[in-house]
PDB file of C-alpha atoms and ligand atoms in Angstrom:
ATOM      1  CA  UNK F 889      63.875  33.066  52.407  1.00  0.00           C
ATOM      2  CA  UNK F 890      61.345  34.881  54.565  1.00  0.00           C
ATOM      3  CA  UNK F 891      61.172  37.785  52.133  1.00  0.00           C
ATOM      4  CA  UNK F 892      59.972  35.445  49.417  1.00  0.00           C
ATOM      5  CA  UNK F 893      57.173  34.185  51.594  1.00  0.00           C
ATOM      6  CA  UNK F 894      55.679  37.605  52.237  1.00  0.00           C
ATOM      7  CA  UNK F 895      52.484  38.762  50.616  1.00  0.00           C
ATOM      8  CA  UNK F 896      52.968  41.234  47.806  1.00  0.00           C
ATOM      9  CA  UNK F 897      50.719  43.577  45.857  1.00  0.00           C
ATOM     10  CA  UNK F 898      51.396  44.942  42.372  1.00  0.00           C
ATOM     11  CA  UNK F 899      49.188  47.600  40.854  1.00  0.00           C
ATOM     12  CA  UNK F 900      49.450  46.894  37.118  1.00  0.00           C
ATOM     13  CA  UNK F 901      47.108  49.742  36.175  1.00  0.00           C
ATOM     14  CA  UNK F 902      44.681  51.992  38.001  1.00  0.00           C
ATOM     15  CA  UNK F 903      42.259  54.620  36.714  1.00  0.00           C
ATOM     16  CA  UNK F 904      39.228  55.086  34.500  1.00  0.00           C
ATOM     17  CA  UNK F 905      41.040  53.570  31.491  1.00  0.00           C
ATOM     18  CA  UNK F 906      41.696  50.233  33.170  1.00  0.00           C
ATOM     19  CA  UNK F 907      42.263  48.585  36.541  1.00  0.00           C
ATOM     20  CA  UNK F 908      44.286  45.487  37.286  1.00  0.00           C
ATOM     21  CA  UNK F 909      46.303  44.367  40.328  1.00  0.00           C
ATOM     22  CA  UNK F 910      48.098  41.249  41.489  1.00  0.00           C
ATOM     23  CA  UNK F 911      48.158  39.835  45.010  1.00  0.00           C
ATOM     24  CA  UNK F 912      50.696  37.098  45.649  1.00  0.00           C
ATOM     25  CA  UNK F 913      51.065  34.825  48.672  1.00  0.00           C
ATOM     26  CA  UNK F 914      53.380  31.860  49.172  1.00  0.00           C
ATOM     27  CA  UNK F 915      51.189  29.565  47.054  1.00  0.00           C
ATOM     28  CA  UNK F 916      48.672  31.726  45.233  1.00  0.00           C
ATOM     29  CA  UNK F 917      48.682  34.588  42.750  1.00  0.00           C
ATOM     30  CA  UNK F 918      45.431  36.446  42.124  1.00  0.00           C
ATOM     31  CA  UNK F 919      44.569  39.019  39.500  1.00  0.00           C
ATOM     32  CA  UNK F 920      42.147  41.565  40.952  1.00  0.00           C
ATOM     33  CA  UNK F 921      40.167  42.944  38.005  1.00  0.00           C
ATOM     34  CA  UNK F 922      41.099  42.611  34.353  1.00  0.00           C
ATOM     35  CA  UNK F 923      40.537  46.100  32.994  1.00  0.00           C
ATOM     36  CA  UNK F 924      43.482  46.395  30.621  1.00  0.00           C
ATOM     37  CA  UNK F 925      44.003  44.285  27.525  1.00  0.00           C
ATOM     38  CA  UNK F 926      45.407  40.786  27.835  1.00  0.00           C
ATOM     39  CA  UNK F 927      48.472  41.865  25.931  1.00  0.00           C
ATOM     40  CA  UNK F 928      49.091  44.879  28.166  1.00  0.00           C
ATOM     41  CA  UNK F 929      48.491  42.768  31.285  1.00  0.00           C
ATOM     42  CA  UNK F 930      51.136  40.291  30.167  1.00  0.00           C
ATOM     43  CA  UNK F 931      53.510  43.082  29.189  1.00  0.00           C
ATOM     44  CA  UNK F 932      53.245  44.832  32.545  1.00  0.00           C
ATOM     45  CA  UNK F 933      53.565  41.552  34.427  1.00  0.00           C
ATOM     46  CA  UNK F 934      56.762  40.834  32.561  1.00  0.00           C
ATOM     47  CA  UNK F 935      58.251  44.228  33.430  1.00  0.00           C
ATOM     48  CA  UNK F 936      57.778  43.222  37.072  1.00  0.00           C
ATOM     49  CA  UNK F 937      59.322  39.799  36.483  1.00  0.00           C
ATOM     50  CA  UNK F 938      55.946  38.080  36.900  1.00  0.00           C
ATOM     51  CA  UNK F 939      54.977  35.081  34.806  1.00  0.00           C
ATOM     52  CA  UNK F 940      51.338  35.319  33.625  1.00  0.00           C
ATOM     53  CA  UNK F 941      51.145  31.524  33.603  1.00  0.00           C
ATOM     54  CA  UNK F 942      51.681  31.507  37.357  1.00  0.00           C
ATOM     55  CA  UNK F 943      48.312  33.211  37.985  1.00  0.00           C
ATOM     56  CA  UNK F 944      45.921  31.086  40.044  1.00  0.00           C
ATOM     57  CA  UNK F 945      42.650  32.918  39.436  1.00  0.00           C
ATOM     58  CA  UNK F 946      40.972  36.196  38.486  1.00  0.00           C
ATOM     59  CA  UNK F 947      38.672  38.156  40.827  1.00  0.00           C
ATOM     60  CA  UNK F 948      36.266  40.710  39.396  1.00  0.00           C
ATOM     61  CA  UNK F 949      34.790  43.616  41.390  1.00  0.00           C
ATOM     62  CA  UNK F 950      32.132  44.729  38.855  1.00  0.00           C
ATOM     63  CA  UNK F 951      31.309  44.760  35.155  1.00  0.00           C
ATOM     64  CA  UNK F 952      32.354  48.278  34.128  1.00  0.00           C
ATOM     65  CA  UNK F 953      34.695  48.095  31.168  1.00  0.00           C
ATOM     66  CA  UNK F 954      37.644  49.575  33.051  1.00  0.00           C
ATOM     67  CA  UNK F 955      37.529  46.413  35.219  1.00  0.00           C
ATOM     68  CA  UNK F 956      36.744  43.697  32.667  1.00  0.00           C
ATOM     69  CA  UNK F 957      38.137  44.874  29.319  1.00  0.00           C
ATOM     70  CA  UNK F 958      40.751  42.101  29.095  1.00  0.00           C
ATOM     71  CA  UNK F 959      38.767  39.424  30.896  1.00  0.00           C
ATOM     72  CA  UNK F 960      37.492  37.246  28.045  1.00  0.00           C
ATOM     73  CA  UNK F 961      40.904  36.972  26.427  1.00  0.00           C
ATOM     74  CA  UNK F 962      42.767  36.485  29.717  1.00  0.00           C
ATOM     75  CA  UNK F 963      40.380  33.723  30.771  1.00  0.00           C
ATOM     76  CA  UNK F 964      40.731  32.017  27.400  1.00  0.00           C
ATOM     77  CA  UNK F 965      44.513  32.178  27.393  1.00  0.00           C
ATOM     78  CA  UNK F 966      45.200  31.364  31.036  1.00  0.00           C
ATOM     79  CA  UNK F 967      42.302  28.936  31.620  1.00  0.00           C
ATOM     80  CA  UNK F 968      42.151  29.913  35.287  1.00  0.00           C
ATOM     81  CA  UNK F 969      38.997  30.212  37.400  1.00  0.00           C
ATOM     82  CA  UNK F 970      37.202  33.568  37.220  1.00  0.00           C
ATOM     83  CA  UNK F 971      35.405  34.618  40.398  1.00  0.00           C
ATOM     84  CA  UNK F 972      32.507  37.065  40.139  1.00  0.00           C
ATOM     85  CA  UNK F 973      29.004  37.428  41.526  1.00  0.00           C
ATOM     86  CA  UNK F 974      26.101  35.971  39.537  1.00  0.00           C
ATOM     87  CA  UNK F 975      24.670  39.434  38.828  1.00  0.00           C
ATOM     88  CA  UNK F 976      28.033  40.773  37.679  1.00  0.00           C
ATOM     89  CA  UNK F 977      28.470  37.781  35.389  1.00  0.00           C
ATOM     90  CA  UNK F 978      25.002  38.252  33.970  1.00  0.00           C
ATOM     91  CA  UNK F 979      25.630  41.947  33.270  1.00  0.00           C
ATOM     92  CA  UNK F 980      29.032  41.222  31.744  1.00  0.00           C
ATOM     93  CA  UNK F 981      27.695  38.440  29.504  1.00  0.00           C
ATOM     94  CA  UNK F 982      24.807  40.620  28.322  1.00  0.00           C
ATOM     95  CA  UNK F 983      27.121  43.513  27.481  1.00  0.00           C
ATOM     96  CA  UNK F 984      29.465  41.173  25.587  1.00  0.00           C
ATOM     97  CA  UNK F 985      26.557  39.668  23.661  1.00  0.00           C
ATOM     98  CA  UNK F 986      25.270  43.105  22.695  1.00  0.00           C
ATOM     99  CA  UNK F 987      28.724  44.035  21.473  1.00  0.00           C
ATOM    100  CA  UNK F 988      29.737  40.837  19.651  1.00  0.00           C
ATOM    101  CA  UNK F 989      26.413  39.132  19.010  1.00  0.00           C
ATOM    102  CA  UNK F 990      27.378  36.051  20.960  1.00  0.00           C
ATOM    103  CA  UNK F 991      27.277  35.075  24.604  1.00  0.00           C
ATOM    104  CA  UNK F 992      30.790  34.750  25.962  1.00  0.00           C
ATOM    105  CA  UNK F 993      31.899  31.534  27.589  1.00  0.00           C
ATOM    106  CA  UNK F 994      33.991  31.419  30.716  1.00  0.00           C
ATOM    107  CA  UNK F 995      35.451  27.961  30.978  1.00  0.00           C
ATOM    108  CA  UNK F 996      35.882  28.144  34.737  1.00  0.00           C
ATOM    109  CA  UNK F 997      33.319  30.533  36.180  1.00  0.00           C
ATOM    110  CA  UNK F 998      33.113  30.564  39.988  1.00  0.00           C
ATOM    111  CA  UNK F 999      30.186  32.553  41.365  1.00  0.00           C
ATOM    112  CA  UNK F1000      30.476  34.083  44.785  1.00  0.00           C
ATOM    113  CA  UNK F1001      28.063  36.137  46.861  1.00  0.00           C
ATOM    114  CA  UNK F1002      28.870  39.416  48.498  1.00  0.00           C
ATOM    115  CA  UNK F1003      29.217  38.869  52.248  1.00  0.00           C
ATOM    116  CA  UNK F1004      30.322  35.242  51.853  1.00  0.00           C
ATOM    117  CA  UNK F1005      33.998  34.515  52.195  1.00  0.00           C
ATOM    118  CA  UNK F1006      35.789  31.936  50.054  1.00  0.00           C
ATOM    119  CA  UNK F1007      39.231  30.470  49.689  1.00  0.00           C
ATOM    120  CA  UNK F1008      41.512  30.519  46.641  1.00  0.00           C
ATOM    121  CA  UNK F1009      44.633  28.502  47.418  1.00  0.00           C
ATOM    122  CA  UNK F1010      46.026  29.935  50.644  1.00  0.00           C
ATOM    123  CA  UNK F1011      44.270  33.302  50.234  1.00  0.00           C
ATOM    124  CA  UNK F1012      40.975  33.942  52.006  1.00  0.00           C
ATOM    125  CA  UNK F1013      38.799  36.341  50.041  1.00  0.00           C
ATOM    126  CA  UNK F1014      36.021  38.383  51.631  1.00  0.00           C
ATOM    127  CA  UNK F1015      33.843  40.260  49.154  1.00  0.00           C
ATOM    128  CA  UNK F1016      31.607  43.032  50.475  1.00  0.00           C
ATOM    129  CA  UNK F1017      29.046  45.315  48.849  1.00  0.00           C
ATOM    130  CA  UNK F1018      30.078  48.847  47.869  1.00  0.00           C
ATOM    131  CA  UNK F1019      27.790  51.686  46.708  1.00  0.00           C
ATOM    132  CA  UNK F1020      28.421  52.089  42.957  1.00  0.00           C
ATOM    133  CA  UNK F1021      26.240  52.169  39.831  1.00  0.00           C
ATOM    134  CA  UNK F1022      26.938  48.607  38.659  1.00  0.00           C
ATOM    135  CA  UNK F1023      24.886  45.394  38.936  1.00  0.00           C
ATOM    136  CA  UNK F1024      26.476  43.998  42.105  1.00  0.00           C
ATOM    137  CA  UNK F1025      29.757  45.781  42.854  1.00  0.00           C
ATOM    138  CA  UNK F1026      32.108  44.577  45.578  1.00  0.00           C
ATOM    139  CA  UNK F1027      35.317  45.443  47.364  1.00  0.00           C
ATOM    140  CA  UNK F1028      37.629  42.746  48.664  1.00  0.00           C
ATOM    141  CA  UNK F1029      39.794  41.997  51.617  1.00  0.00           C
ATOM    142  CA  UNK F1030      42.352  39.256  51.054  1.00  0.00           C
ATOM    143  CA  UNK F1031      44.137  37.454  53.877  1.00  0.00           C
ATOM    144  CA  UNK F1032      47.134  35.150  53.785  1.00  0.00           C
ATOM    145  CA  UNK F1033      49.977  34.455  56.159  1.00  0.00           C
ATOM    146  CA  UNK F1034      48.580  36.856  58.743  1.00  0.00           C
ATOM    147  CA  UNK F1035      48.568  39.732  56.245  1.00  0.00           C
ATOM    148  CA  UNK F1036      45.391  41.567  55.244  1.00  0.00           C
ATOM    149  CA  UNK F1037      45.034  43.531  52.011  1.00  0.00           C
ATOM    150  CA  UNK F1038      41.984  45.727  51.359  1.00  0.00           C
ATOM    151  CA  UNK F1039      40.750  46.853  47.928  1.00  0.00           C
ATOM    152  CA  UNK F1040      38.070  49.510  47.602  1.00  0.00           C
ATOM    153  CA  UNK F1041      37.707  51.515  44.439  1.00  0.00           C
ATOM    154  CA  UNK F1042      34.606  52.657  42.552  1.00  0.00           C
ATOM    155  CA  UNK F1043      32.338  53.740  45.366  1.00  0.00           C
ATOM    156  CA  UNK F1044      30.281  56.878  45.900  1.00  0.00           C
ATOM    157  CA  UNK F1045      30.857  57.030  49.654  1.00  0.00           C
ATOM    158  CA  UNK F1046      32.178  54.884  52.494  1.00  0.00           C
ATOM    159  CA  UNK F1047      29.306  53.250  54.398  1.00  0.00           C
ATOM    160  CA  UNK F1048      29.979  52.056  57.952  1.00  0.00           C
ATOM    161  CA  UNK F1049      29.974  48.445  56.733  1.00  0.00           C
ATOM    162  CA  UNK F1050      32.836  49.178  54.322  1.00  0.00           C
ATOM    163  CA  UNK F1051      34.793  51.122  56.962  1.00  0.00           C
ATOM    164  CA  UNK F1052      34.481  48.072  59.240  1.00  0.00           C
ATOM    165  CA  UNK F1053      35.900  45.760  56.569  1.00  0.00           C
ATOM    166  CA  UNK F1054      38.946  47.993  56.217  1.00  0.00           C
ATOM    167  CA  UNK F1055      40.065  47.641  59.833  1.00  0.00           C
ATOM    168  CA  UNK F1056      43.376  45.921  60.376  1.00  0.00           C
ATOM    169  CA  UNK F1057      44.606  46.089  56.781  1.00  0.00           C
ATOM    170  CA  UNK F1058      48.386  45.919  56.231  1.00  0.00           C
ATOM    171  CA  UNK F1059      47.980  47.219  52.681  1.00  0.00           C
ATOM    172  CA  UNK F1060      45.053  49.471  51.928  1.00  0.00           C
ATOM    173  CA  UNK F1061      44.251  50.211  48.279  1.00  0.00           C
ATOM    174  CA  UNK F1062      41.642  52.966  48.198  1.00  0.00           C
ATOM    175  CA  UNK F1063      40.043  55.157  45.607  1.00  0.00           C
ATOM    176  CA  UNK F1064      41.031  58.823  45.554  1.00  0.00           C
ATOM    177  CA  UNK F1065      39.180  59.607  42.353  1.00  0.00           C
ATOM    178  CA  UNK F1066      38.702  63.338  42.079  1.00  0.00           C
ATOM    179  CA  UNK F1067      39.279  66.707  43.622  1.00  0.00           C
ATOM    180  CA  UNK F1068      35.811  68.167  44.147  1.00  0.00           C
ATOM    181  CA  UNK F1069      36.781  71.640  42.919  1.00  0.00           C
ATOM    182  CA  UNK F1070      38.556  70.295  39.818  1.00  0.00           C
ATOM    183  CA  UNK F1071      35.502  68.187  39.018  1.00  0.00           C
ATOM    184  CA  UNK F1072      33.146  71.148  39.515  1.00  0.00           C
ATOM    185  CA  UNK F1073      35.031  73.459  37.163  1.00  0.00           C
ATOM    186  CA  UNK F1074      36.304  70.683  34.844  1.00  0.00           C
ATOM    187  CA  UNK F1075      35.250  69.714  31.307  1.00  0.00           C
ATOM    188  CA  UNK F1076      32.722  66.944  32.088  1.00  0.00           C
ATOM    189  CA  UNK F1077      29.081  67.523  31.116  1.00  0.00           C
ATOM    190  CA  UNK F1078      26.926  68.286  34.137  1.00  0.00           C
ATOM    191  CA  UNK F1079      25.154  64.902  34.050  1.00  0.00           C
ATOM    192  CA  UNK F1080      28.492  63.101  34.238  1.00  0.00           C
ATOM    193  CA  UNK F1081      29.700  65.358  37.054  1.00  0.00           C
ATOM    194  CA  UNK F1082      26.543  64.528  38.959  1.00  0.00           C
ATOM    195  CA  UNK F1083      27.054  60.807  38.410  1.00  0.00           C
ATOM    196  CA  UNK F1084      30.673  60.920  39.638  1.00  0.00           C
ATOM    197  CA  UNK F1085      29.698  62.951  42.716  1.00  0.00           C
ATOM    198  CA  UNK F1086      26.635  60.842  43.541  1.00  0.00           C
ATOM    199  CA  UNK F1087      26.305  58.228  46.293  1.00  0.00           C
ATOM    200  CA  UNK F1088      26.932  55.521  43.660  1.00  0.00           C
ATOM    201  CA  UNK F1089      29.745  57.320  41.833  1.00  0.00           C
ATOM    202  CA  UNK F1090      33.373  57.698  42.837  1.00  0.00           C
ATOM    203  CA  UNK F1091      35.225  58.634  46.019  1.00  0.00           C
ATOM    204  CA  UNK F1092      36.742  62.119  46.166  1.00  0.00           C
ATOM    205  CA  UNK F1093      40.093  63.063  47.710  1.00  0.00           C
ATOM    206  CA  UNK F1094      38.076  64.896  50.351  1.00  0.00           C
ATOM    207  CA  UNK F1095      35.923  61.863  51.223  1.00  0.00           C
ATOM    208  CA  UNK F1096      39.022  59.698  51.512  1.00  0.00           C
ATOM    209  CA  UNK F1097      40.688  62.301  53.742  1.00  0.00           C
ATOM    210  CA  UNK F1098      37.600  62.316  55.949  1.00  0.00           C
ATOM    211  CA  UNK F1099      37.919  58.544  56.351  1.00  0.00           C
ATOM    212  CA  UNK F1100      41.651  58.765  57.089  1.00  0.00           C
ATOM    213  CA  UNK F1101      41.067  61.421  59.755  1.00  0.00           C
ATOM    214  CA  UNK F1102      37.980  60.013  61.433  1.00  0.00           C
ATOM    215  CA  UNK F1103      37.817  56.230  60.926  1.00  0.00           C
ATOM    216  CA  UNK F1104      41.083  54.817  59.760  1.00  0.00           C
ATOM    217  CA  UNK F1105      42.838  52.688  62.395  1.00  0.00           C
ATOM    218  CA  UNK F1106      46.412  53.451  61.274  1.00  0.00           C
ATOM    219  CA  UNK F1107      47.066  49.753  60.722  1.00  0.00           C
ATOM    220  CA  UNK F1108      48.452  49.826  57.182  1.00  0.00           C
ATOM    221  CA  UNK F1109      52.132  49.736  56.348  1.00  0.00           C
ATOM    222  CA  UNK F1110      51.154  50.967  52.896  1.00  0.00           C
ATOM    223  CA  UNK F1111      48.245  53.137  51.830  1.00  0.00           C
ATOM    224  CA  UNK F1112      47.850  53.100  48.049  1.00  0.00           C
ATOM    225  CA  UNK F1113      45.787  55.823  46.374  1.00  0.00           C
ATOM    226  CA  UNK F1114      44.021  54.332  43.365  1.00  0.00           C
ATOM    227  CA  UNK F1115      41.604  55.040  40.500  1.00  0.00           C
ATOM    228  CA  UNK F1116      42.717  58.687  40.198  1.00  0.00           C
ATOM    229  CA  UNK F1117      40.849  60.619  37.527  1.00  0.00           C
ATOM    230  CA  UNK F1118      43.120  62.019  34.840  1.00  0.00           C
ATOM    231  CA  UNK F1119      40.678  64.876  34.140  1.00  0.00           C
ATOM    232  CA  UNK F1120      39.532  65.781  37.609  1.00  0.00           C
ATOM    233  CA  UNK F1121      42.484  65.092  39.833  1.00  0.00           C
ATOM    234  CA  UNK F1122      46.216  65.516  39.997  1.00  0.00           C
ATOM    235  CA  UNK F1123      48.536  63.022  41.685  1.00  0.00           C
ATOM    236  CA  UNK F1124      50.148  65.760  43.777  1.00  0.00           C
ATOM    237  CA  UNK F1125      46.787  67.072  44.967  1.00  0.00           C
ATOM    238  CA  UNK F1126      45.618  63.575  45.914  1.00  0.00           C
ATOM    239  CA  UNK F1127      48.914  62.912  47.692  1.00  0.00           C
ATOM    240  CA  UNK F1128      48.806  66.218  49.574  1.00  0.00           C
ATOM    241  CA  UNK F1129      45.219  65.642  50.765  1.00  0.00           C
ATOM    242  CA  UNK F1130      46.004  62.142  52.011  1.00  0.00           C
ATOM    243  CA  UNK F1131      49.283  63.215  53.641  1.00  0.00           C
ATOM    244  CA  UNK F1132      47.541  66.050  55.408  1.00  0.00           C
ATOM    245  CA  UNK F1133      44.844  63.687  56.674  1.00  0.00           C
ATOM    246  CA  UNK F1134      47.345  61.082  57.856  1.00  0.00           C
ATOM    247  CA  UNK F1135      49.488  63.675  59.620  1.00  0.00           C
ATOM    248  CA  UNK F1136      46.466  65.018  61.527  1.00  0.00           C
ATOM    249  CA  UNK F1137      46.179  61.578  63.067  1.00  0.00           C
ATOM    250  CA  UNK F1138      49.936  61.307  63.561  1.00  0.00           C
ATOM    251  CA  UNK F1139      49.912  58.367  61.180  1.00  0.00           C
ATOM    252  CA  UNK F1140      52.192  59.694  58.506  1.00  0.00           C
ATOM    253  CA  UNK F1141      55.159  57.902  60.032  1.00  0.00           C
ATOM    254  CA  UNK F1142      53.395  54.525  60.211  1.00  0.00           C
ATOM    255  CA  UNK F1143      51.979  54.604  56.713  1.00  0.00           C
ATOM    256  CA  UNK F1144      53.860  54.771  53.489  1.00  0.00           C
ATOM    257  CA  UNK F1145      51.744  56.550  50.950  1.00  0.00           C
ATOM    258  CA  UNK F1146      51.933  55.313  47.356  1.00  0.00           C
ATOM    259  CA  UNK F1147      50.068  56.313  44.203  1.00  0.00           C
ATOM    260  CA  UNK F1148      48.928  53.790  41.643  1.00  0.00           C
ATOM    261  CA  UNK F1149      49.088  54.975  38.067  1.00  0.00           C
ATOM    262  CA  UNK F1150      47.219  54.428  34.845  1.00  0.00           C
ATOM    263  CA  UNK F1151      50.248  54.339  32.612  1.00  0.00           C
ATOM    264  CA  UNK F1152      52.681  52.110  34.478  1.00  0.00           C
ATOM    265  CA  UNK F1153      52.846  49.336  37.020  1.00  0.00           C
ATOM    266  CA  UNK F1154      53.585  49.991  40.690  1.00  0.00           C
ATOM    267  CA  UNK F1155      55.184  47.335  42.841  1.00  0.00           C
ATOM    268  CA  UNK F1156      55.834  44.899  44.207  1.00  0.00           C
ATOM    269  CA  UNK F1157      54.597  46.287  47.520  1.00  0.00           C
ATOM    270  CA  UNK F1158      55.784  43.704  50.025  1.00  0.00           C
ATOM    271  CA  UNK F1159      54.563  43.108  53.547  1.00  0.00           C
TER     272      UNK F1159
HETATM  273 ZN1  LIG A2217      36.411  51.864  37.635  1.00  0.00          ZN
HETATM  274 ZN1  LIG A2218      32.964  51.327  38.036  1.00  0.00          ZN
END
């Protein structure tokens, strides 16, 4: 029965058209972000044999639509607590009001503050600030049963504080958004390219490789590349960069490298 008690991670969707993941412990099942429609979330959960009604709560990293698109409907249908910072909630509610003309209601809103840990069932959640152009964006580490899972996507660079949070992770989900050269020569207007490349934009393959070579502690059983750009990256390029970086440190044998995808679910990743 031990296998059933492990912590598992499923990446339901990852990328600029919607992000959603599930972390499951013995007693708790969390949705991390709700960026695909409620219907698609349920559909992908079912393909993995997961029952949407078994979700305990929803955690939100920030209010960009690729992280909250399905939130209102999911919260209404599942009636589970939704954890987000006050500023993220404010920004989300304002955007929803501008779109629909009415302020959305979350039946069970739970506000947290970046830097302050909290407990959901048997999972300890630590939210920490990341540099990104949203109201109050966070990454998370989640701990249960001696297992630590780290989530960092949507960040322009990796400050020392974020690198510190990622020590000792058994599963590390990290953004590998774009290849710098593909972005430079790609179809985006210059203003958008500048935004993506900025200190509050998205993490490049190269920036991730730099972290893997110079700061990463080789602790993860699984490294999951996430939030890949469909325009400015290619899964094989992202994989090659990360593999090269891990092999420089001799860590390629310790770490299994996985790629999360926009179009289909990945998982369960069990540790
Ligand atoms: Zn995003
Ligand atoms: Zn974002």
